[in-house]
CSV table of C-alpha atoms and ligand atoms in Angstrom, one decimal:
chain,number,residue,atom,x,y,z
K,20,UNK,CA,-31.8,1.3,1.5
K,21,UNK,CA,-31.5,3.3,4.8
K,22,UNK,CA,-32.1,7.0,4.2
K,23,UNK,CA,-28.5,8.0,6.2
K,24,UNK,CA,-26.9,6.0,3.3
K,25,UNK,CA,-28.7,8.1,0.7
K,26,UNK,CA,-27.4,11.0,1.7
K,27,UNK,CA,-23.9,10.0,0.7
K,28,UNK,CA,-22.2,11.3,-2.3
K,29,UNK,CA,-19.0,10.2,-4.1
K,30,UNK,CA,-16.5,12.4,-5.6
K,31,UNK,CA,-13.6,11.0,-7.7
K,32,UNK,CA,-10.5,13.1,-8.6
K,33,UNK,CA,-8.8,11.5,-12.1
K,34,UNK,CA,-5.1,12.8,-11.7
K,35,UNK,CA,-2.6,12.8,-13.7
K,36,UNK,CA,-0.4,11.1,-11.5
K,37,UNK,CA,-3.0,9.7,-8.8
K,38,UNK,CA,-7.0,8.9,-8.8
K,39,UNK,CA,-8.6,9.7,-5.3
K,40,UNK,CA,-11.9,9.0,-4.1
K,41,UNK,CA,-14.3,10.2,-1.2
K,42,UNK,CA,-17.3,9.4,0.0
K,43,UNK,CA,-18.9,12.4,1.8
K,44,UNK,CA,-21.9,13.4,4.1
K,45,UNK,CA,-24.1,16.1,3.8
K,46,UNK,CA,-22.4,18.5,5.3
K,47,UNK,CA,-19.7,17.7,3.1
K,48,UNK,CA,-17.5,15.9,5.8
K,49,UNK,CA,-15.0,13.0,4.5
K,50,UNK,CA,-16.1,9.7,6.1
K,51,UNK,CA,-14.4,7.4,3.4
K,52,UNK,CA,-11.6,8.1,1.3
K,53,UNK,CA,-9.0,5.8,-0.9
K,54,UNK,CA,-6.7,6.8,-3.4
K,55,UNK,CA,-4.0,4.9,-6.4
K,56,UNK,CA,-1.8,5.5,-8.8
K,57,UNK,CA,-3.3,6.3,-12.4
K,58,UNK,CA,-2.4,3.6,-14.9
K,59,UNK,CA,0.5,4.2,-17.2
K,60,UNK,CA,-0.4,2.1,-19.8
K,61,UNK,CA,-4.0,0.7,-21.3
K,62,UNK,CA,-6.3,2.8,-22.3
K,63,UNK,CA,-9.6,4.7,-20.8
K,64,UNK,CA,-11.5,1.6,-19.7
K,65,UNK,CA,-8.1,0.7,-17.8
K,66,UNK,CA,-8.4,4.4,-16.0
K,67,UNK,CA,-12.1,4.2,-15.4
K,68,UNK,CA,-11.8,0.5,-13.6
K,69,UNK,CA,-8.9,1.5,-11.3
K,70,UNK,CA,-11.5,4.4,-10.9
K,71,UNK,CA,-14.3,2.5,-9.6
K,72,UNK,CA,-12.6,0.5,-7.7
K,73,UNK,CA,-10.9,3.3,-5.5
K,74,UNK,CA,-14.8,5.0,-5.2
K,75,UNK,CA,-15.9,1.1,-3.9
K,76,UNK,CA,-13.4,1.6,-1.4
K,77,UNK,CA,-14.2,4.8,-0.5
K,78,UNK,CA,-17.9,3.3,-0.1
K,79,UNK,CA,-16.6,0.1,1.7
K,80,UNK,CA,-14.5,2.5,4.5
K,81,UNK,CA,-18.4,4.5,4.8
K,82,UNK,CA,-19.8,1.5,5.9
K,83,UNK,CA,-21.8,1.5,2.6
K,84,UNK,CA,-21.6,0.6,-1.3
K,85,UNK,CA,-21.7,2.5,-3.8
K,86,UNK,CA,-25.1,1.8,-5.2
K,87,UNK,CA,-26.4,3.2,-2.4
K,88,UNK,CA,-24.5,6.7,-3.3
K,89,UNK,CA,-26.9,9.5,-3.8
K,90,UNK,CA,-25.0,10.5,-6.8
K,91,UNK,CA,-20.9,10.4,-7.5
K,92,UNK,CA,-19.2,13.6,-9.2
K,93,UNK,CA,-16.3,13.3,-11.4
K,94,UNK,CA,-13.3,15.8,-12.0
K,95,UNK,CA,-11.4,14.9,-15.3
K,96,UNK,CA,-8.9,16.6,-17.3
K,97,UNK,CA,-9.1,16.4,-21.1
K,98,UNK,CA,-11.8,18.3,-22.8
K,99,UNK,CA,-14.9,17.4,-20.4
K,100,UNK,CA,-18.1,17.6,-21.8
K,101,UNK,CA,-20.5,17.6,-19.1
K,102,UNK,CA,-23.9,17.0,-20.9
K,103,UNK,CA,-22.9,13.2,-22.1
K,104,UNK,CA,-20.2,12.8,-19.5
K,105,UNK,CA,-17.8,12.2,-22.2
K,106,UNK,CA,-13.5,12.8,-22.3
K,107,UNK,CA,-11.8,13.5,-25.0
K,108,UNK,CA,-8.1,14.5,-25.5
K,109,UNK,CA,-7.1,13.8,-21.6
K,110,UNK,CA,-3.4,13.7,-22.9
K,111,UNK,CA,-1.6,13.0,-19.6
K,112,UNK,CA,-4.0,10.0,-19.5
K,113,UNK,CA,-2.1,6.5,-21.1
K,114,UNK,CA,-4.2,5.7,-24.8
K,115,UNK,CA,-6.8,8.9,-24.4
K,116,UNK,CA,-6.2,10.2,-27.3
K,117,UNK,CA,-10.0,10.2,-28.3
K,118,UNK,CA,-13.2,10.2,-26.6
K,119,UNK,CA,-14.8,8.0,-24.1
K,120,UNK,CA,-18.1,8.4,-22.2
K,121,UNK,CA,-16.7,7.6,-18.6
K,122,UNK,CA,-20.0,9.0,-17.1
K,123,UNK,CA,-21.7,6.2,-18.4
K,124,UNK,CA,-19.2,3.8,-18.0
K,125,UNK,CA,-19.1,4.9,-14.2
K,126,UNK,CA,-22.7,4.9,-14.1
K,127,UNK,CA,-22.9,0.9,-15.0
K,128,UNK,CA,-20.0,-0.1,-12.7
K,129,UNK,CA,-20.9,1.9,-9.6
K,130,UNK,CA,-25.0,1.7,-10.4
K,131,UNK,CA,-25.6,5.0,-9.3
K,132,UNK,CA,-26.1,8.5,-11.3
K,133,UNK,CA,-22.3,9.9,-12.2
K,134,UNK,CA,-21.7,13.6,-13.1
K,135,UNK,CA,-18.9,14.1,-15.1
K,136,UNK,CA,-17.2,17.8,-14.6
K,137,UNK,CA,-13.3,19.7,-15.7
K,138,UNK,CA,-11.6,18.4,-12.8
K,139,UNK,CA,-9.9,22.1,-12.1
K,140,UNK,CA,-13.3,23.5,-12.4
K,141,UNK,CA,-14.6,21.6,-9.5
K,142,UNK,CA,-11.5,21.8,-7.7
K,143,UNK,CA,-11.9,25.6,-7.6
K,144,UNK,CA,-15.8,25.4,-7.1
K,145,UNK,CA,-14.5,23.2,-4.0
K,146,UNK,CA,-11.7,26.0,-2.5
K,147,UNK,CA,-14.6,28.3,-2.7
K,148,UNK,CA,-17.5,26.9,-1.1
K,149,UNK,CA,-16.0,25.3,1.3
K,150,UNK,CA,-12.2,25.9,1.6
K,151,UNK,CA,-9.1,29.1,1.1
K,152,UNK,CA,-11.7,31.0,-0.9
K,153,UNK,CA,-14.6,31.0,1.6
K,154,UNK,CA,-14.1,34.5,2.5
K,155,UNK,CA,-13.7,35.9,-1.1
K,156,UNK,CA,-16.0,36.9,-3.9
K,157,UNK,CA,-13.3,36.7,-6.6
K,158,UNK,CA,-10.6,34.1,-6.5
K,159,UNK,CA,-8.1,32.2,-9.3
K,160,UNK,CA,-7.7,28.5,-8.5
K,161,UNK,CA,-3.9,27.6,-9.6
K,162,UNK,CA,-3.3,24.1,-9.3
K,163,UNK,CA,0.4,22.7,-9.9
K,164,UNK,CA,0.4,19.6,-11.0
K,165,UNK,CA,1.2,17.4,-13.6
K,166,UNK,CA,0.1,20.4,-15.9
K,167,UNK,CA,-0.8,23.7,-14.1
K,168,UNK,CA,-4.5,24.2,-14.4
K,169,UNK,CA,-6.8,27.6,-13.1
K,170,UNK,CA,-10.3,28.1,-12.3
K,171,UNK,CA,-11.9,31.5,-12.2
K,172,UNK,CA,-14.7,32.3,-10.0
K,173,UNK,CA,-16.2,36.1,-10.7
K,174,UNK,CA,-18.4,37.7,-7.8
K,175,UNK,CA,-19.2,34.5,-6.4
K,176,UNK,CA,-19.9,32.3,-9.9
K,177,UNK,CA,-18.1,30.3,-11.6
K,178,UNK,CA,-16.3,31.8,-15.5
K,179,UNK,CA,-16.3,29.5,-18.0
K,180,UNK,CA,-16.1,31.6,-20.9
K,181,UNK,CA,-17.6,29.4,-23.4
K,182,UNK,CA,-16.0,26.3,-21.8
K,183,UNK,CA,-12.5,26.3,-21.8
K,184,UNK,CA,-11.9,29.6,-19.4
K,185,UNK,CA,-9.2,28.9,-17.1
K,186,UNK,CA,-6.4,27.9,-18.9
K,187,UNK,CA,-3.8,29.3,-16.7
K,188,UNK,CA,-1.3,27.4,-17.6
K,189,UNK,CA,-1.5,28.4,-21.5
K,190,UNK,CA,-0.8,32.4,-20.4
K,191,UNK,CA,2.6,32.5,-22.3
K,192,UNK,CA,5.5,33.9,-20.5
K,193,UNK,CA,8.0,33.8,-23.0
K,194,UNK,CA,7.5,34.4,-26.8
K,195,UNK,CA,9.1,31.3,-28.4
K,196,UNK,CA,10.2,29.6,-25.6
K,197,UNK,CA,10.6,25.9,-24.4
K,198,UNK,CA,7.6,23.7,-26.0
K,199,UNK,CA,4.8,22.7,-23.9
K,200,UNK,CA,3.3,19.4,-23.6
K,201,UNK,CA,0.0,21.1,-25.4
K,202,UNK,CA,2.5,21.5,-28.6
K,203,UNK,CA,2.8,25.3,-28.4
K,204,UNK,CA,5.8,27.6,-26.6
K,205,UNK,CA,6.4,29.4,-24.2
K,206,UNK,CA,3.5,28.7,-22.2
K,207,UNK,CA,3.8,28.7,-18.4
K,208,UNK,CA,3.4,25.1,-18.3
K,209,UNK,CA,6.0,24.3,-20.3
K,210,UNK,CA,7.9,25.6,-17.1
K,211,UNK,CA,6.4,24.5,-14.3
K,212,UNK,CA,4.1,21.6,-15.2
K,213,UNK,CA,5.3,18.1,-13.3
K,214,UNK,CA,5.4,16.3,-17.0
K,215,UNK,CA,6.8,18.8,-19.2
K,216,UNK,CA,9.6,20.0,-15.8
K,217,UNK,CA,9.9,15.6,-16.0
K,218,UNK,CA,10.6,15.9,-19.6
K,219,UNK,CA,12.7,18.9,-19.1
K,220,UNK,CA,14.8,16.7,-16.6
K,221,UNK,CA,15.1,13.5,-18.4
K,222,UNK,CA,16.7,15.3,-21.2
K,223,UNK,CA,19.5,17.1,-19.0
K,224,UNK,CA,20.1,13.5,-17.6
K,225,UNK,CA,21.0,12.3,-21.1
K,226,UNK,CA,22.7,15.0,-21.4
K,227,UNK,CA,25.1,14.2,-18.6
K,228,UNK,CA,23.7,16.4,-16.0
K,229,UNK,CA,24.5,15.2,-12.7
K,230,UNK,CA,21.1,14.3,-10.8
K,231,UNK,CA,20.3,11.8,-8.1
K,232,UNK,CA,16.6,12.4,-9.0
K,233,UNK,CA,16.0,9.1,-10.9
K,234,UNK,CA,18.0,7.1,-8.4
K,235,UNK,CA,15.4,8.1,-6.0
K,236,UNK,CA,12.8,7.5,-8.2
K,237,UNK,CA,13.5,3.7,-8.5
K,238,UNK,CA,14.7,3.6,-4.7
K,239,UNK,CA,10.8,4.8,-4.3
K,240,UNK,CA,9.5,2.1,-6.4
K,241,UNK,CA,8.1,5.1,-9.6
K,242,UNK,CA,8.7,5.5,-13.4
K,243,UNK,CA,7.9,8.5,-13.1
K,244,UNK,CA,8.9,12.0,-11.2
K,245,UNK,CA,5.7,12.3,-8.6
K,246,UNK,CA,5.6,15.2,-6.7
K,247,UNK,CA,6.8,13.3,-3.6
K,248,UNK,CA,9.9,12.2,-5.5
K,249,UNK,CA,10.5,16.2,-6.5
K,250,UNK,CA,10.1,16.7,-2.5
K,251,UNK,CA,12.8,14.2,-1.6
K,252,UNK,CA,15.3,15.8,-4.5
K,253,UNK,CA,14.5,19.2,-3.2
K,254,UNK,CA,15.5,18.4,0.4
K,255,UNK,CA,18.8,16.4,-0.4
K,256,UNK,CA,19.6,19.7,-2.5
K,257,UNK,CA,19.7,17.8,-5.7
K,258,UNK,CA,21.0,20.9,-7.6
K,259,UNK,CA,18.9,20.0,-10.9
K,260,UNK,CA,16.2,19.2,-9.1
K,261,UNK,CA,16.0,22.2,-7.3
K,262,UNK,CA,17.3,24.5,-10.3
K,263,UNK,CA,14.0,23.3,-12.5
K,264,UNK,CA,11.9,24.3,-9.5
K,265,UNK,CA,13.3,27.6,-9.3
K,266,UNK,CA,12.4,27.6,-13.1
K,267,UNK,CA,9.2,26.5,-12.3
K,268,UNK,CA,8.5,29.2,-9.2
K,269,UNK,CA,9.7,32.2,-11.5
K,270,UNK,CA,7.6,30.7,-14.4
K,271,UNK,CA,4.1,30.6,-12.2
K,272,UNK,CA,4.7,34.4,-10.6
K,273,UNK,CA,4.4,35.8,-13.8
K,274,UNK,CA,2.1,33.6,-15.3
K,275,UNK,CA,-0.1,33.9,-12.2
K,276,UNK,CA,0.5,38.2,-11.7
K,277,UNK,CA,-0.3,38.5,-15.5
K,278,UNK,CA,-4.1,36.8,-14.5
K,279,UNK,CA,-4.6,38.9,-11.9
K,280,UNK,CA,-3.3,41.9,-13.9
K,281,UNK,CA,-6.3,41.3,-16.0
K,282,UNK,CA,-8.7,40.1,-13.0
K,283,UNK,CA,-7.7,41.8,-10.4
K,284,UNK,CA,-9.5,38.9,-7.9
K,285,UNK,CA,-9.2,39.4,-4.5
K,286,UNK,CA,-7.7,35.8,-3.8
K,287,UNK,CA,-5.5,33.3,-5.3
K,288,UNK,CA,-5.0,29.5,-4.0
K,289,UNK,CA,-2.8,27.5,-5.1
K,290,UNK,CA,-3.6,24.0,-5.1
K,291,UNK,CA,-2.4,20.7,-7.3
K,292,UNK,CA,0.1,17.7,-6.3
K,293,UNK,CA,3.2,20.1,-6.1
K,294,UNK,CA,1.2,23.1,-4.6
K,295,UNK,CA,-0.1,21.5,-2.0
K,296,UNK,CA,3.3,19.0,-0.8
K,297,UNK,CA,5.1,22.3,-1.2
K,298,UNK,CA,2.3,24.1,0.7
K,299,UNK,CA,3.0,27.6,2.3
K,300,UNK,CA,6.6,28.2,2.2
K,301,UNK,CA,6.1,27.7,-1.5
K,302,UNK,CA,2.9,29.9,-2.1
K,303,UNK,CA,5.3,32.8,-0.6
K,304,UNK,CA,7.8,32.3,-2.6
K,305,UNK,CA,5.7,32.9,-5.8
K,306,UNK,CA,4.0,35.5,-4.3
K,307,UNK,CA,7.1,37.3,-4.1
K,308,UNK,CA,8.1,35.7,-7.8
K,309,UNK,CA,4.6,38.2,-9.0
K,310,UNK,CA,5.7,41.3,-7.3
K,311,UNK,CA,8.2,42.2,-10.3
K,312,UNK,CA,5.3,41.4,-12.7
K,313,UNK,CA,2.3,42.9,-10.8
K,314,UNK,CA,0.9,46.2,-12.0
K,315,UNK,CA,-0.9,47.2,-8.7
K,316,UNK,CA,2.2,45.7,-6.8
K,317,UNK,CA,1.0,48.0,-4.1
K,318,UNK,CA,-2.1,46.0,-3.5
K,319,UNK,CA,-1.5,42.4,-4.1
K,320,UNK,CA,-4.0,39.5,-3.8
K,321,UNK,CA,-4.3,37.6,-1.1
K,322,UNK,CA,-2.0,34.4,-1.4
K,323,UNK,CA,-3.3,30.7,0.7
K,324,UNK,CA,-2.4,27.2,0.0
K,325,UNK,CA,-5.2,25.0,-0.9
K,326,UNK,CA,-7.0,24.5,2.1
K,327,UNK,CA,-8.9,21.1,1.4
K,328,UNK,CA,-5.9,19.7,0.9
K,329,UNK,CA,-4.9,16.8,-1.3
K,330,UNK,CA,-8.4,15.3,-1.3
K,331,UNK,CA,-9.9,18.8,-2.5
K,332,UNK,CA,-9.9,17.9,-5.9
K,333,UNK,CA,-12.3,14.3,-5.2
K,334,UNK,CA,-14.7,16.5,-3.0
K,335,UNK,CA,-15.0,19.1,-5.5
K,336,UNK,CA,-15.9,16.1,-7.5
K,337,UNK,CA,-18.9,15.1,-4.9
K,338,UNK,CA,-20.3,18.6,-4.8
K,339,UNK,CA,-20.3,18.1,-9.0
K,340,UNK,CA,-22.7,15.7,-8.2
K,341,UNK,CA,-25.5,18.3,-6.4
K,342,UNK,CA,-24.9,21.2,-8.4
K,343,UNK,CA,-25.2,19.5,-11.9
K,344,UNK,CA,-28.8,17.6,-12.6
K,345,UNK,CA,-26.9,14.1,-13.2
K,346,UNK,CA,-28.3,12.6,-16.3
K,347,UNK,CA,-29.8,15.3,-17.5
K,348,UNK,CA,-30.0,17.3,-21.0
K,349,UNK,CA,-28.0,20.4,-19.3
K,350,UNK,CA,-25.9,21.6,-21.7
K,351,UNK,CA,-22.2,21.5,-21.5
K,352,UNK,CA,-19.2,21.8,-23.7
O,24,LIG,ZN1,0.7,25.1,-23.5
């Protein structure tokens, strides 16, 4: 193995919606990147395939493989714990009901180390090393998605609480209000999540709501409301479509002021499939959805888009892979 090749790290990004991989250097520059669609049906080992196969492209646009990866991070939903490298309950996921120890599984297929980390956690991690949050010591991550996850980092460290800090998207903005996808009500995500907003929209389509967003769905080729498809609805005006993002706007302003009520961090970035497709015009608008809901209203945070972009989340992933001793008896959740 050449010793250039060995300083290449792999980060993968297990969406909801999409899986992305990168291959990066050591100064954390993309020089190989591929991304597909998460399966819909199967289970885990379906996932973790289409996984491997989108890092060995990554590799194969490097000009390397990936046994000759350094190391390759991994940022999964579900209830990570990052000692074993085990999933469990990544319910957006198709048959992941349970656990399954995709470190390991990785490990075989790729045949190098894999470190297995909350895939908002390292998103976050990402924004502030090396992205939005650079110039702040406090920061939330937000990332709007299929669900709508946060990461917290604290004069410069990462919060975990005692492993499941961060749950943005669980803040409840109305007392008994619509159900979230995590069973419960009223949470923000129950508002402005992708699945539970596709739910949501499905429903009012039965219902005999006018909408052209499943026509463009199928025009696109989906079974499923992406992002992109939300986009498209949003600039032909669909009014459902852009009615539930207006839902979903006012939902995250005072989910999102409420945090930093409690925080008071410096920054906020907002990241995640519809974050970052919406980008700035969007971040404005729910900064100006917080101001009613803002106690120092005065002083608000400062507001950016992700700035690492879509890929953010997959090279949060590959710095996983330095920060955490792969393999190792370190404990996590
Ligand atoms: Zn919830």
């Amino acid at each position: 193995m050449s010793p250039t090749k060995r300083a290449l790290r792999g980060g993968i990004d297990l969406g909801g919606t999409k899986i992305q991989a990168v291959v990066v250097d050591s100064e954390w520059n993309v020089v190989g990147q591929s991304r597909r669609p998460t399966p819909t049906k199967g289970g885990p080992e379906d996932v973790a395939r289409q996984m491997s196969e989108a890092l060995q492209e990554a590799a194969k646009e490097a000009g390397t493989d990936s046994d000759e990866l350094r190391a390759v991070g991994v940022g999964s939903p579900g209830d990570v714990n990052t000692a074993a490298g085990t999933v469990s309950q990544a319910r957006n996921l198709p048959g992941w009901d349970g656990t399954f120890e995709l470190g390991p599984w990785l490990s075989d297929a790729l045949g190098t180390p894999v470190a297995v980390g909350n895939d908002v956690g390292v998103a976050t991690e990402a924004e502030a090393k090396l992205g939005a949050g650079k110039p702040y010591d406090s920061l939330i991550g937000v990332f709007w998605g299929t669900g709508v996850g946060g990461g917290i980092v604290l004069n410069g460290e990462p919060w975990h609480g005692r492993g499941a800090a961060g749950e943005i998207g669980h803040m409840v903005i109305k007392k008994d209000g619509a159900q979230c996808t995590c069973g419960r009500h009223g949470c923000m995500e129950a508002y402005a999540g992708r699945a539970a907003m596709e739910i949501k929209a499905r429903k009012e389509h039965e219902d005999g709501t006018k909408t052209d967003l499943f026509k463009i769905m199928e025009k696109h080729g989906r079974d499923r409301l992406t992002s992109g498809i939300w986009g498209r609805a949003l600039k032909a005006k669909d009014p459902l479509a852009t009615h539930l993002i207006d839902r979903a706007v006012e939902a995250l302003g005072a989910g999102i002021a409420s945090a930093v009520n409690l925080l008071d961090v410096e920054a906020v970035i907002i990241g995640g499939g519809l974050g970052v497709r919406f980008g700035d015009p969007y971040v404005q608008r729910i900064a100006e959805a917080m101001k009613p809901h803002l106690f120092t209203d005065d002083n608000p945070p400062a507001m950016h888009v992700a700035a690492l972009g879509d890929f953010g989340g997959a090279i949060g992933a590959a710095l996983l892979s330095e920060s955490h001793k792969v393999g190792s008896a370190k404990k996590g959740r």
